[in-house]
Every structure is written in C-alpha cells, then in structure tokens.
C-alpha cells in the first residue's frame, strides 16, 4: 500500500520525524462535503506516517469532544489537508503554463472585447490587424481585410458565438475558466477544509469559539498555520496550550466569504 510520508517542515522541532508511527487511512463513511475534498489524496495513499507527538495531541483533542468522526478519519483528513496546502505553496513558482492558467479569465475577457467590436461593428472596413508572435521567428502581422474577416469569423465559429448569443456564450465560457487566484490557493484550501469541518461538527459544540479553537488546533497538529504571520512552530506540549494559542478572531475569516481569493 502506498505510504504518505509526513512532511517535516522544521528541523529540530516538535515536528521531528525521529518518533514516527504508521497507520491506515480511513476514507470510509466520511461526510459527503469532507469526502469530496480529500478524494484526491485517497487516490494516491492508503497508509500514512504521523509523529507520535502529533498523534497524541490529536487523541487528546478528540477526547475533549464526542464527535462522529473517528481518530483514523481525522488523521486522513489532516494528512490530506497537509499535502494539499503544502503543494499549493509551490504551484506558482516559475511555470509559464501555470501563470497562463491563472490569468485565463483575464485573457478571455480581452478576447471577447475584440470579438464584440467585430460582431457589432457597423462595417468591417476598420478591422484591427492580428499579430502572431512565434518563439523563434518573430512576429507575423495580418492586416489584409479579407483574411482578417475570415480569421475573426473562424474564431467566432470556433466558440459558437454570434450577435444573438454573444452575452450568453461569453458568460458560459468565462464560467468555465479558473476562478481562484493561484497565489491564494493555499488560503482557498484552508477555507475549504475549515468550512467542511465546521459544517459537520458544529452541532456537537455549545460555543462557536470552541469549534474555531478545535479546528484551529487540528490545523496546527498537521502543521498548517491558521495565521499567515505564524511560523510552523505551532504546537505546545499539551493540547490545552495549543487550543489557547488559536487566534479565533483571525481564524473566523476562513468561514466567511473571501472575495480576495478569487479573480473578479
């Protein structure tokens, strides 16, 4: 079975991998909302490493609350959170295709501005020229009226766009582009997990602040900071200290709408 290797972010810390346990991951009977976000992790791993220190804190955390999710399921959720959040930190580094994917919506909007001018022009005598930039052979510009008209019409045909359905197709195509700013993907992942956990355990807590501390401590046990100013030294020797360290006012924003994560 494929083993997930615990991420040791900080040397000579409480995250040291000197004392490691292995356990089976448990994806069975997870709540639907949680299952949907851990599924990519499930496709790659069946067992995981976890430091004994972190596992003990998780056991102590769960002992304070009577929840319907088992220890093994929480380990599964936490490892999925850890690997997805960690991967998000490096996805944006020096990759032109990734950057193009990030700006896909912006580029489509620019294209639709051009196509709109073409489709709704009173005449096509003043069509803007089109330039094609090649990596090694410079720029080729097309400014012949007849060729330009054919190119514009071919683009519209390819996207199934005409004057009658322009706005409808524009909305439809833009809705299929990437919405999340990739530089904010780590925050999006934390938001998804925080909301999914909150929705599924809220009924087990009498105070909202206790839910936030629980989820925040859970994040810290799996080395995911709840405050961007924090280092990865997130844990205390006992679970009470870890719970007290959670800035619930800051953590609450993971449950709110966060437009800054998305492209407008």
XYZ file of C-alpha atoms in Angstrom:
264
model
C 0.000 0.000 0.000
C 1.256 3.500 -0.842
C 2.598 5.304 2.222
C 2.217 9.046 2.749
C 5.461 10.471 4.135
C 4.787 13.031 6.839
C 6.111 16.461 5.874
C 8.846 17.542 8.282
C 8.795 21.310 7.782
C 11.007 22.343 10.692
C 14.242 20.688 11.798
C 14.980 20.175 15.500
C 11.389 20.914 16.440
C 8.397 19.115 17.842
C 7.710 18.008 14.268
C 10.848 15.874 14.212
C 10.328 12.551 12.485
C 12.531 10.675 14.966
C 9.468 9.056 16.526
C 7.061 8.062 13.793
C 4.071 5.763 13.659
C 2.331 4.314 10.654
C -1.413 3.909 10.435
C -4.014 3.048 7.852
C -6.018 5.841 6.335
C -9.780 5.596 6.611
C -11.871 7.123 3.851
C -14.997 5.101 4.588
C -18.222 6.846 5.569
C -16.774 10.344 5.602
C -19.379 13.115 5.415
C -20.019 13.982 1.776
C -18.599 17.512 1.975
C -15.370 16.264 3.551
C -15.129 13.245 1.262
C -15.159 15.489 -1.813
C -12.095 17.470 -0.724
C -9.978 14.533 0.491
C -10.721 12.354 -2.554
C -7.587 13.440 -4.499
C -5.483 12.303 -1.515
C -7.313 8.971 -1.351
C -6.354 8.198 -4.949
C -2.655 8.199 -4.016
C -2.329 6.889 -0.454
C -3.664 4.120 1.758
C -1.359 4.460 4.789
C 0.428 7.379 6.421
C 3.195 8.340 8.780
C 2.405 10.565 11.739
C 4.743 11.653 14.559
C 3.788 10.121 17.900
C 3.783 13.608 19.428
C 1.249 14.932 16.911
C -0.910 11.835 17.167
C -1.058 12.153 20.966
C -2.197 15.774 20.672
C -4.898 14.695 18.218
C -6.048 11.913 20.557
C -6.219 14.418 23.420
C -8.115 16.900 21.243
C -10.719 14.316 20.272
C -11.047 13.154 23.881
C -12.383 16.603 24.780
C -15.273 16.245 22.341
C -17.663 13.475 21.348
C -17.680 13.536 17.559
C -18.944 11.149 14.902
C -15.627 11.156 13.026
C -13.043 8.605 14.182
C -9.367 9.140 15.009
C -8.309 7.385 11.797
C -10.669 9.551 9.762
C -9.297 12.725 11.352
C -5.753 11.559 10.558
C -6.874 11.007 6.970
C -8.447 14.466 6.757
C -5.411 16.105 8.365
C -2.888 14.452 6.056
C -4.995 15.389 3.027
C -5.075 18.980 4.276
C -1.321 18.959 4.852
C -0.344 17.652 1.426
C -2.788 19.873 -0.478
C -1.796 23.008 1.408
C 1.911 22.262 1.043
C 1.541 21.602 -2.696
C -0.274 24.914 -3.122
C 2.742 26.799 -1.772
C 4.923 25.811 -4.725
C 2.441 25.546 -7.598
C 3.012 29.141 -8.704
C 6.799 29.003 -8.983
C 8.356 29.777 -12.400
C 5.935 27.923 -14.641
C 4.603 29.909 -17.579
C 1.760 27.469 -18.247
C 0.585 27.710 -14.644
C 0.700 31.501 -14.857
C -1.293 31.370 -18.099
C -3.871 29.162 -16.384
C -4.063 31.665 -13.536
C -4.754 34.538 -15.956
C -7.025 32.546 -18.271
C -10.178 34.501 -17.422
C -8.447 37.848 -17.911
C -7.199 36.796 -21.348
C -10.624 35.513 -22.391
C -12.189 38.806 -21.345
C -9.721 40.651 -23.578
C -10.574 38.310 -26.456
C -14.307 38.873 -26.002
C -13.766 42.638 -26.089
C -12.166 42.223 -29.517
C -14.854 39.844 -30.794
C -17.619 42.125 -29.561
C -16.205 45.019 -31.580
C -16.085 42.772 -34.642
C -19.589 41.355 -34.288
C -21.318 44.647 -33.570
C -19.331 46.919 -35.880
C -21.388 48.898 -38.392
C -18.877 47.810 -41.017
C -15.678 45.797 -41.052
C -13.533 48.201 -43.032
C -11.521 49.196 -39.981
C -10.774 45.774 -38.518
C -7.790 45.725 -36.201
C -4.866 43.730 -37.530
C -3.935 40.454 -35.848
C -0.370 39.618 -34.897
C 1.078 36.187 -34.226
C 4.221 36.054 -32.132
C 6.378 32.976 -32.535
C 9.089 31.917 -30.138
C 11.966 31.855 -32.609
C 10.743 33.526 -35.791
C 9.496 36.935 -34.700
C 6.053 38.422 -35.295
C 3.739 37.916 -38.265
C 1.030 40.555 -38.696
C -2.121 40.017 -40.742
C -3.795 43.214 -41.951
C -5.441 42.139 -45.209
C -9.155 42.909 -44.916
C -10.395 39.646 -46.411
C -8.017 37.448 -44.428
C -8.784 39.351 -41.231
C -12.508 38.950 -41.717
C -12.097 35.217 -42.280
C -9.951 34.911 -39.148
C -12.454 36.785 -36.976
C -15.325 34.714 -38.350
C -13.369 31.491 -37.769
C -12.732 32.452 -34.139
C -16.414 33.228 -33.603
C -17.391 29.965 -35.275
C -14.945 28.035 -33.111
C -16.506 29.411 -29.939
C -20.046 29.142 -31.285
C -20.544 32.902 -30.949
C -22.780 35.211 -32.969
C -24.540 38.527 -32.372
C -27.636 36.861 -30.964
C -25.916 34.699 -28.343
C -22.800 36.772 -27.630
C -23.553 37.661 -23.995
C -24.843 34.191 -23.173
C -21.782 32.432 -24.631
C -19.419 34.933 -23.032
C -20.851 34.225 -19.581
C -20.825 30.486 -20.238
C -17.197 30.377 -21.389
C -15.930 32.672 -18.632
C -17.688 30.494 -16.042
C -15.518 27.558 -17.122
C -12.226 29.386 -16.542
C -10.159 29.211 -13.374
C -11.709 31.380 -10.640
C -9.131 31.005 -7.867
C -6.009 33.149 -7.787
C -3.267 30.553 -7.703
C -1.202 32.742 -5.395
C -4.119 32.356 -2.937
C -4.658 28.639 -3.492
C -3.263 27.728 -0.075
C -5.794 30.039 1.562
C -8.575 28.529 -0.564
C -7.620 25.035 0.608
C -7.639 26.105 4.254
C -11.023 27.767 3.731
C -12.490 24.629 2.131
C -11.331 22.390 4.976
C -12.359 24.826 7.709
C -15.864 25.173 6.286
C -16.303 21.446 5.707
C -15.227 20.604 9.245
C -17.292 23.409 10.752
C -20.459 22.342 8.937
C -20.060 18.745 10.093
C -19.157 19.234 13.764
C -20.990 22.452 14.661
C -23.885 20.617 16.292
C -21.520 18.923 18.755
C -20.371 22.196 20.336
C -22.259 24.615 22.537
C -19.986 27.601 21.848
C -18.844 28.839 18.461
C -15.460 29.822 19.857
C -14.855 26.215 20.916
C -15.468 24.991 17.359
C -12.987 27.507 15.990
C -10.357 26.548 18.558
C -10.911 22.862 17.784
C -10.469 23.309 14.025
C -7.538 25.674 14.527
C -5.782 23.197 16.817
C -6.482 20.443 14.285
C -4.800 22.548 11.589
C -1.783 23.111 13.829
C -1.414 19.426 14.650
C -0.990 18.835 10.923
C 1.401 21.801 10.613
C -0.941 24.099 8.723
C -0.781 27.637 10.163
C -4.007 29.483 10.899
C -2.321 32.865 10.737
C -0.003 33.845 7.899
C 2.359 35.581 10.308
C 2.984 32.333 12.182
C 5.981 30.131 11.692
C 5.483 26.394 11.534
C 6.301 26.098 15.242
C 2.617 25.775 16.009
C 2.288 23.277 18.848
C 2.592 23.213 22.620
C 3.437 20.280 24.866
C -0.216 19.708 25.687
C -3.459 20.218 23.829
C -4.709 22.930 26.191
C -1.781 25.171 25.259
C -2.360 24.566 21.565
C -6.070 25.389 21.912
C -5.319 28.609 23.787
C -2.882 29.692 21.064
C -5.575 29.812 18.370
C -6.493 33.349 17.355
C -10.197 32.705 16.849
C -10.883 36.216 15.576
C -8.380 35.679 12.791
C -9.442 32.091 12.163
C -13.097 33.062 11.766
C -12.360 34.672 8.407
C -11.847 31.192 6.940
C -15.582 30.667 7.379
C -16.594 33.935 5.729
C -16.812 34.850 2.064
C -13.325 35.777 0.900
C -13.515 37.595 -2.450
C -9.779 38.337 -2.339
C -9.131 34.656 -3.117
C -10.953 34.826 -6.449
C -10.480 36.554 -9.759
C -13.118 39.223 -10.263
